[in-house]
Every structure is written in structure tokens, then in C-alpha cells.
PDB file of C-alpha atoms and ligand atoms in Angstrom:
ATOM      1  CA  MET A 177     -30.934  19.849  30.693  1.00 69.00           C
ATOM      2  CA  SER A 178     -33.674  17.943  32.207  1.00 80.00           C
ATOM      3  CA  ASP A 179     -36.245  19.854  34.396  1.00 88.00           C
ATOM      4  CA  PRO A 180     -36.404  19.634  38.225  1.00 93.00           C
ATOM      5  CA  ILE A 181     -38.413  16.733  39.531  1.00 96.00           C
ATOM      6  CA  LEU A 182     -39.263  19.228  42.902  1.00 97.00           C
ATOM      7  CA  ILE A 183     -41.134  17.609  45.609  1.00 97.00           C
ATOM      8  CA  ASP A 184     -43.291  19.025  48.597  1.00 98.00           C
ATOM      9  CA  THR A 185     -41.459  17.582  51.160  1.00 97.00           C
ATOM     10  CA  ALA A 186     -44.158  17.696  54.076  1.00 97.00           C
ATOM     11  CA  SER A 187     -47.043  15.993  52.182  1.00 98.00           C
ATOM     12  CA  PHE A 188     -44.655  13.746  50.068  1.00 98.00           C
ATOM     13  CA  THR A 189     -43.048  11.945  53.210  1.00 98.00           C
ATOM     14  CA  ALA A 190     -45.846  11.997  55.374  1.00 97.00           C
ATOM     15  CA  ARG A 191     -48.189  11.054  52.991  1.00 98.00           C
ATOM     16  CA  ARG A 192     -45.889   7.762  51.821  1.00 98.00           C
ATOM     17  CA  GLU A 193     -46.295   9.475  47.521  1.00 98.00           C
ATOM     18  CA  THR A 194     -43.909   7.829  45.012  1.00 98.00           C
ATOM     19  CA  ARG A 195     -42.643   9.477  42.031  1.00 97.00           C
ATOM     20  CA  SER A 196     -40.684   7.572  39.350  1.00 97.00           C
ATOM     21  CA  GLY A 197     -40.481   8.557  35.264  1.00 97.00           C
ATOM     22  CA  ASP A 198     -37.231   8.165  33.216  1.00 97.00           C
ATOM     23  CA  ILE A 199     -34.690  10.758  31.907  1.00 96.00           C
ATOM     24  CA  PRO A 200     -32.222  10.490  28.650  1.00 95.00           C
ATOM     25  CA  LEU A 201     -28.852   9.993  29.937  1.00 95.00           C
ATOM     26  CA  ALA A 202     -28.102  13.116  27.490  1.00 95.00           C
ATOM     27  CA  GLU A 203     -30.453  15.322  29.632  1.00 95.00           C
ATOM     28  CA  LEU A 204     -28.765  15.164  32.937  1.00 95.00           C
ATOM     29  CA  ASP A 205     -26.236  17.624  34.437  1.00 93.00           C
ATOM     30  CA  GLY A 206     -22.725  16.973  32.609  1.00 92.00           C
ATOM     31  CA  ARG A 207     -20.926  15.441  35.502  1.00 92.00           C
ATOM     32  CA  ILE A 208     -23.118  12.553  34.233  1.00 92.00           C
ATOM     33  CA  SER A 209     -23.899  12.974  30.465  1.00 92.00           C
ATOM     34  CA  ALA A 210     -20.225  13.932  29.870  1.00 92.00           C
ATOM     35  CA  HIS A 211     -18.911  11.187  31.769  1.00 93.00           C
ATOM     36  CA  GLU A 212     -15.051  10.141  30.719  1.00 92.00           C
ATOM     37  CA  LEU A 213     -16.286   6.487  31.157  1.00 94.00           C
ATOM     38  CA  LEU A 214     -19.456   6.846  29.174  1.00 94.00           C
ATOM     39  CA  ALA A 215     -19.104   4.903  25.902  1.00 93.00           C
ATOM     40  CA  ASP A 216     -22.147   6.931  24.543  1.00 91.00           C
ATOM     41  CA  ASN A 217     -25.380   8.786  26.804  1.00 89.00           C
ATOM     42  CA  SER A 218     -28.065   7.781  24.139  1.00 89.00           C
ATOM     43  CA  GLY A 219     -29.407   5.445  26.748  1.00 90.00           C
ATOM     44  CA  THR A 220     -32.232   6.504  29.870  1.00 95.00           C
ATOM     45  CA  VAL A 221     -32.415   6.533  33.579  1.00 96.00           C
ATOM     46  CA  HIS A 222     -35.549   5.020  35.486  1.00 97.00           C
ATOM     47  CA  TYR A 223     -36.056   6.564  38.923  1.00 97.00           C
ATOM     48  CA  ARG A 224     -38.599   5.918  41.570  1.00 98.00           C
ATOM     49  CA  ILE A 225     -38.697   8.401  44.668  1.00 98.00           C
ATOM     50  CA  SER A 226     -40.578   6.819  47.460  1.00 98.00           C
ATOM     51  CA  GLY A 227     -41.275   9.095  50.702  1.00 98.00           C
ATOM     52  CA  GLY A 228     -41.577   7.773  54.532  1.00 98.00           C
ATOM     53  CA  THR A 229     -40.944   8.659  58.484  1.00 97.00           C
ATOM     54  CA  ASP A 230     -38.615   5.964  59.574  1.00 94.00           C
ATOM     55  CA  ARG A 231     -39.464   4.833  63.317  1.00 93.00           C
ATOM     56  CA  TRP A 232     -37.498   7.453  65.152  1.00 90.00           C
ATOM     57  CA  GLN A 233     -40.086   9.716  63.508  1.00 93.00           C
ATOM     58  CA  ARG A 234     -37.850  11.386  60.973  1.00 94.00           C
ATOM     59  CA  PRO A 235     -38.582  11.838  57.179  1.00 97.00           C
ATOM     60  CA  PHE A 236     -36.863  10.374  54.758  1.00 97.00           C
ATOM     61  CA  LEU A 237     -36.258   9.790  50.718  1.00 97.00           C
ATOM     62  CA  ASP A 238     -35.880   6.343  49.283  1.00 97.00           C
ATOM     63  CA  VAL A 239     -33.822   6.841  46.093  1.00 97.00           C
ATOM     64  CA  ALA A 240     -34.321   4.059  43.082  1.00 97.00           C
ATOM     65  CA  VAL A 241     -32.067   4.822  40.094  1.00 97.00           C
ATOM     66  CA  THR A 242     -31.985   1.921  37.314  1.00 97.00           C
ATOM     67  CA  ALA A 243     -29.828   2.307  33.981  1.00 96.00           C
ATOM     68  CA  ASP A 244     -28.406   0.094  31.560  1.00 94.00           C
ATOM     69  CA  LEU A 245     -25.162   1.989  30.449  1.00 94.00           C
ATOM     70  CA  GLN A 246     -22.755   1.611  27.993  1.00 94.00           C
ATOM     71  CA  LEU A 247     -19.031   2.199  29.521  1.00 94.00           C
ATOM     72  CA  VAL A 248     -15.140   2.669  28.058  1.00 95.00           C
ATOM     73  CA  CYS A 249     -13.881  -0.387  28.732  1.00 93.00           C
ATOM     74  CA  GLN A 250     -10.143   0.922  30.569  1.00 93.00           C
ATOM     75  CA  HIS A 251      -8.291  -1.874  28.581  1.00 92.00           C
ATOM     76  CA  CYS A 252      -9.566  -2.479  25.110  1.00 93.00           C
ATOM     77  CA  LEU A 253     -11.252   1.037  24.914  1.00 93.00           C
ATOM     78  CA  GLN A 254     -14.550  -0.766  23.227  1.00 93.00           C
ATOM     79  CA  PRO A 255     -18.076  -0.384  25.143  1.00 92.00           C
ATOM     80  CA  LEU A 256     -18.852  -2.671  28.022  1.00 92.00           C
ATOM     81  CA  ALA A 257     -22.628  -3.035  29.274  1.00 92.00           C
ATOM     82  CA  TYR A 258     -22.948  -1.879  32.557  1.00 93.00           C
ATOM     83  CA  ALA A 259     -26.540  -2.435  34.659  1.00 94.00           C
ATOM     84  CA  VAL A 260     -26.918   0.206  37.233  1.00 95.00           C
ATOM     85  CA  ASP A 261     -29.547  -0.843  39.393  1.00 96.00           C
ATOM     86  CA  ASP A 262     -29.082   0.837  43.040  1.00 96.00           C
ATOM     87  CA  ASN A 263     -31.380   2.217  46.599  1.00 95.00           C
ATOM     88  CA  ALA A 264     -30.641   4.694  48.948  1.00 94.00           C
ATOM     89  CA  ARG A 265     -32.162   6.352  51.618  1.00 95.00           C
ATOM     90  CA  LEU A 266     -31.783  10.171  52.935  1.00 96.00           C
ATOM     91  CA  VAL A 267     -32.671  10.681  55.824  1.00 96.00           C
ATOM     92  CA  LEU A 268     -33.855  14.523  55.914  1.00 97.00           C
ATOM     93  CA  PHE A 269     -32.185  15.792  59.314  1.00 95.00           C
ATOM     94  CA  ARG A 270     -32.919  19.547  60.613  1.00 93.00           C
ATOM     95  CA  ASP A 271     -30.024  21.254  60.483  1.00 94.00           C
ATOM     96  CA  GLU A 272     -26.382  20.729  59.150  1.00 95.00           C
ATOM     97  CA  ALA A 273     -25.197  19.364  63.030  1.00 95.00           C
ATOM     98  CA  ALA A 274     -27.905  16.695  63.474  1.00 93.00           C
ATOM     99  CA  LEU A 275     -26.772  15.482  60.344  1.00 93.00           C
ATOM    100  CA  ASP A 276     -23.062  16.053  61.448  1.00 94.00           C
ATOM    101  CA  ALA A 277     -23.598  13.992  64.189  1.00 93.00           C
ATOM    102  CA  ALA A 278     -25.884  11.119  62.609  1.00 91.00           C
ATOM    103  CA  LEU A 279     -23.420  10.269  60.199  1.00 90.00           C
ATOM    104  CA  ALA A 280     -20.495  10.109  62.936  1.00 93.00           C
ATOM    105  CA  GLU A 281     -22.207   7.927  64.705  1.00 91.00           C
ATOM    106  CA  ASP A 282     -23.330   5.491  61.404  1.00 88.00           C
ATOM    107  CA  GLU A 283     -20.547   5.747  58.856  1.00 83.00           C
ATOM    108  CA  GLU A 284     -23.244   3.905  56.249  1.00 83.00           C
ATOM    109  CA  ALA A 285     -25.996   6.559  57.235  1.00 85.00           C
ATOM    110  CA  ASP A 286     -27.100   8.623  54.306  1.00 89.00           C
ATOM    111  CA  GLY A 287     -29.232  12.455  54.801  1.00 94.00           C
ATOM    112  CA  MET A 288     -29.386  15.527  53.579  1.00 95.00           C
ATOM    113  CA  VAL A 289     -30.467  18.734  55.312  1.00 96.00           C
ATOM    114  CA  TYR A 290     -34.846  19.095  55.448  1.00 96.00           C
ATOM    115  CA  ALA A 291     -35.968  22.017  53.102  1.00 96.00           C
ATOM    116  CA  ALA A 292     -39.760  22.166  52.017  1.00 97.00           C
ATOM    117  CA  GLU A 293     -38.825  21.555  48.807  1.00 98.00           C
ATOM    118  CA  ILE A 294     -36.187  19.345  47.559  1.00 97.00           C
ATOM    119  CA  ASP A 295     -35.181  19.036  43.638  1.00 97.00           C
ATOM    120  CA  ALA A 296     -34.735  15.168  43.570  1.00 96.00           C
ATOM    121  CA  LEU A 297     -32.765  15.222  40.216  1.00 96.00           C
ATOM    122  CA  PRO A 298     -29.547  16.159  41.577  1.00 95.00           C
ATOM    123  CA  LEU A 299     -29.909  13.556  44.222  1.00 96.00           C
ATOM    124  CA  LEU A 300     -30.460  11.259  41.440  1.00 94.00           C
ATOM    125  CA  GLU A 301     -27.271  12.418  39.659  1.00 95.00           C
ATOM    126  CA  ASP A 302     -24.970  12.481  42.911  1.00 94.00           C
ATOM    127  CA  GLN A 303     -26.610   8.552  43.085  1.00 94.00           C
ATOM    128  CA  LEU A 304     -25.686   7.588  39.887  1.00 94.00           C
ATOM    129  CA  LEU A 305     -21.837   9.408  40.145  1.00 93.00           C
ATOM    130  CA  MET A 306     -21.443   6.851  43.143  1.00 92.00           C
ATOM    131  CA  VAL A 307     -22.288   4.167  41.132  1.00 92.00           C
ATOM    132  CA  LEU A 308     -20.532   4.184  38.683  1.00 92.00           C
ATOM    133  CA  PRO A 309     -17.080   1.991  38.581  1.00 91.00           C
ATOM    134  CA  PHE A 310     -13.525   3.476  38.994  1.00 88.00           C
ATOM    135  CA  ALA A 311     -12.164   1.146  36.381  1.00 92.00           C
ATOM    136  CA  PRO A 312     -14.523  -0.795  34.780  1.00 93.00           C
ATOM    137  CA  ARG A 313     -12.925  -3.533  32.150  1.00 91.00           C
ATOM    138  CA  HIS A 314     -13.999  -6.837  29.994  1.00 90.00           C
ATOM    139  CA  ALA A 315     -12.854 -10.059  32.231  1.00 86.00           C
ATOM    140  CA  ASP A 316     -11.729 -10.940  28.706  1.00 86.00           C
ATOM    141  CA  CYS A 317     -11.519  -8.052  25.870  1.00 89.00           C
ATOM    142  CA  ASP A 318     -11.892 -10.374  23.244  1.00 83.00           C
ATOM    143  CA  ASN A 319     -15.289 -11.443  24.334  1.00 76.00           C
ATOM    144  CA  PRO A 320     -16.568  -8.208  25.233  1.00 66.00           C
ATOM    145  CA  ARG A 321     -19.538  -9.750  26.568  1.00 65.00           C
ATOM    146  CA  LEU A 322     -17.771 -10.378  30.052  1.00 62.00           C
ATOM    147  CA  ALA A 323     -17.709  -7.428  32.423  1.00 61.00           C
ATOM    148  CA  GLU A 324     -15.387  -7.148  34.909  1.00 59.00           C
ATOM    149  CA  ILE A 325     -15.530  -4.122  36.912  1.00 58.00           C
ATOM    150  CA  ASN A 326     -13.049  -3.045  39.514  1.00 51.00           C
ATOM    151  CA  GLN A 327     -14.356  -2.199  42.486  1.00 48.00           C
ATOM    152  CA  ASP A 328     -13.098  -2.779  46.225  1.00 46.00           C
ATOM    153  CA  GLN A 329     -16.221  -5.492  46.639  1.00 48.00           C
ATOM    154  CA  PRO A 330     -16.475  -8.168  43.868  1.00 50.00           C
ATOM    155  CA  ASN A 331     -19.780  -7.362  41.867  1.00 52.00           C
ATOM    156  CA  PRO A 332     -22.293 -10.191  42.229  1.00 53.00           C
ATOM    157  CA  PHE A 333     -23.218  -9.968  38.540  1.00 56.00           C
ATOM    158  CA  ALA A 334     -20.168 -10.137  37.169  1.00 55.00           C
ATOM    159  CA  GLN A 335     -19.638 -13.430  38.767  1.00 54.00           C
ATOM    160  CA  LEU A 336     -22.647 -15.032  37.890  1.00 56.00           C
ATOM    161  CA  ALA A 337     -21.847 -13.995  34.137  1.00 57.00           C
ATOM    162  CA  GLY A 338     -18.621 -15.051  34.986  1.00 55.00           C
ATOM    163  CA  LEU A 339     -20.053 -18.817  36.060  1.00 55.00           C
ATOM    164  CA  LYS A 340     -22.627 -18.635  33.518  1.00 55.00           C
ATOM    165  CA  ALA A 341     -19.627 -18.398  30.465  1.00 52.00           C
ATOM    166  CA  GLN A 342     -17.788 -21.413  32.229  1.00 49.00           C
ATOM    167  CA  GLY A 343     -21.189 -23.590  32.698  1.00 43.00           C
TER     168      GLY A 343
HETATM  169 ZN1  LIG Q 264     -11.800  -4.815  27.141  1.00 89.21          ZN
END
């Protein structure tokens, strides 16, 4: 297991501090390190956490994760390279009621209840879990460099890869 990434919330957000580092995939929580979609867990996850205060004077954490993952193609069961590059803003609310109200008002919003000290490690893990594709597969399993990610929205990187291959 990886060490916690402890953040002193008040000073971290007031001073707009940043923490970054790399964590071996294998040291993350089993929800990720032993995820059924992973072909192997030998890679690393890079993270960058930045604190700040938004225009409503609410403290927030910006959480960025990048990783080059090897997933299992759900069609041919061979490895498939998948790049994660995701940013999320977590607004810190004073209590559960304020959090619920904000989420009800704005579906895009994301947040959590304020705590004097926050372990950012589970936040990274949750974020990685959320961005893992539901059913990754090669666009052409005989030509496994092409990835087709089966999500609700088209993946711009997969589309770009397809265009490049045709050109
Ligand atoms: Zn395949």
C-alpha cells in the first residue's frame, strides 16, 4: 500500500499550494491495482494536487492524474494502451447538507465535505476508477495500435489516432 498523501486543508488552499508525485500502480488500492480491466499493473500514476479558493470563497482541491495504462481489450483479450489524463475540481463544503444542495443545483459539480486534514490518495484512486473506460477494445484487433474506447462520448484521442492511421 502507498503512503497517504496528507494535506493540511486550511493552509494548502489559502496559500494555493501544490503537491505532485508518482505512485506505482501496484501500490494503489486493490480496486485499481487488481482491476479486472488491467492487463498489468507495472506502470505509474502521476498526480498533481493544487489548492485554492474559488470566487465564492469556497476552498477547493484541483486533482490531476495522468497514467499510461495497459488495459485488456474486451474483444481479443490482448493488451491495449490507454492514456489517462484527467482533471477534477473538488469543492470543499462545510457539511453534508451544503454538499448535497450544491450537487443538486449543478450536475457537473464535484465536491466533498471539508476536513482539517485530507488524505488525497483515495481521491486519486476514485478519479482513476471514474475515468477507466467501461469496455475498452481495439478499433481493429489485427492492428492493435488502434484503440477504440466504448464510452458515451467519442474519445478525441482515439478519433485522432484513427485519422492518422488513414492518412
Ligand atoms: Zn482487441
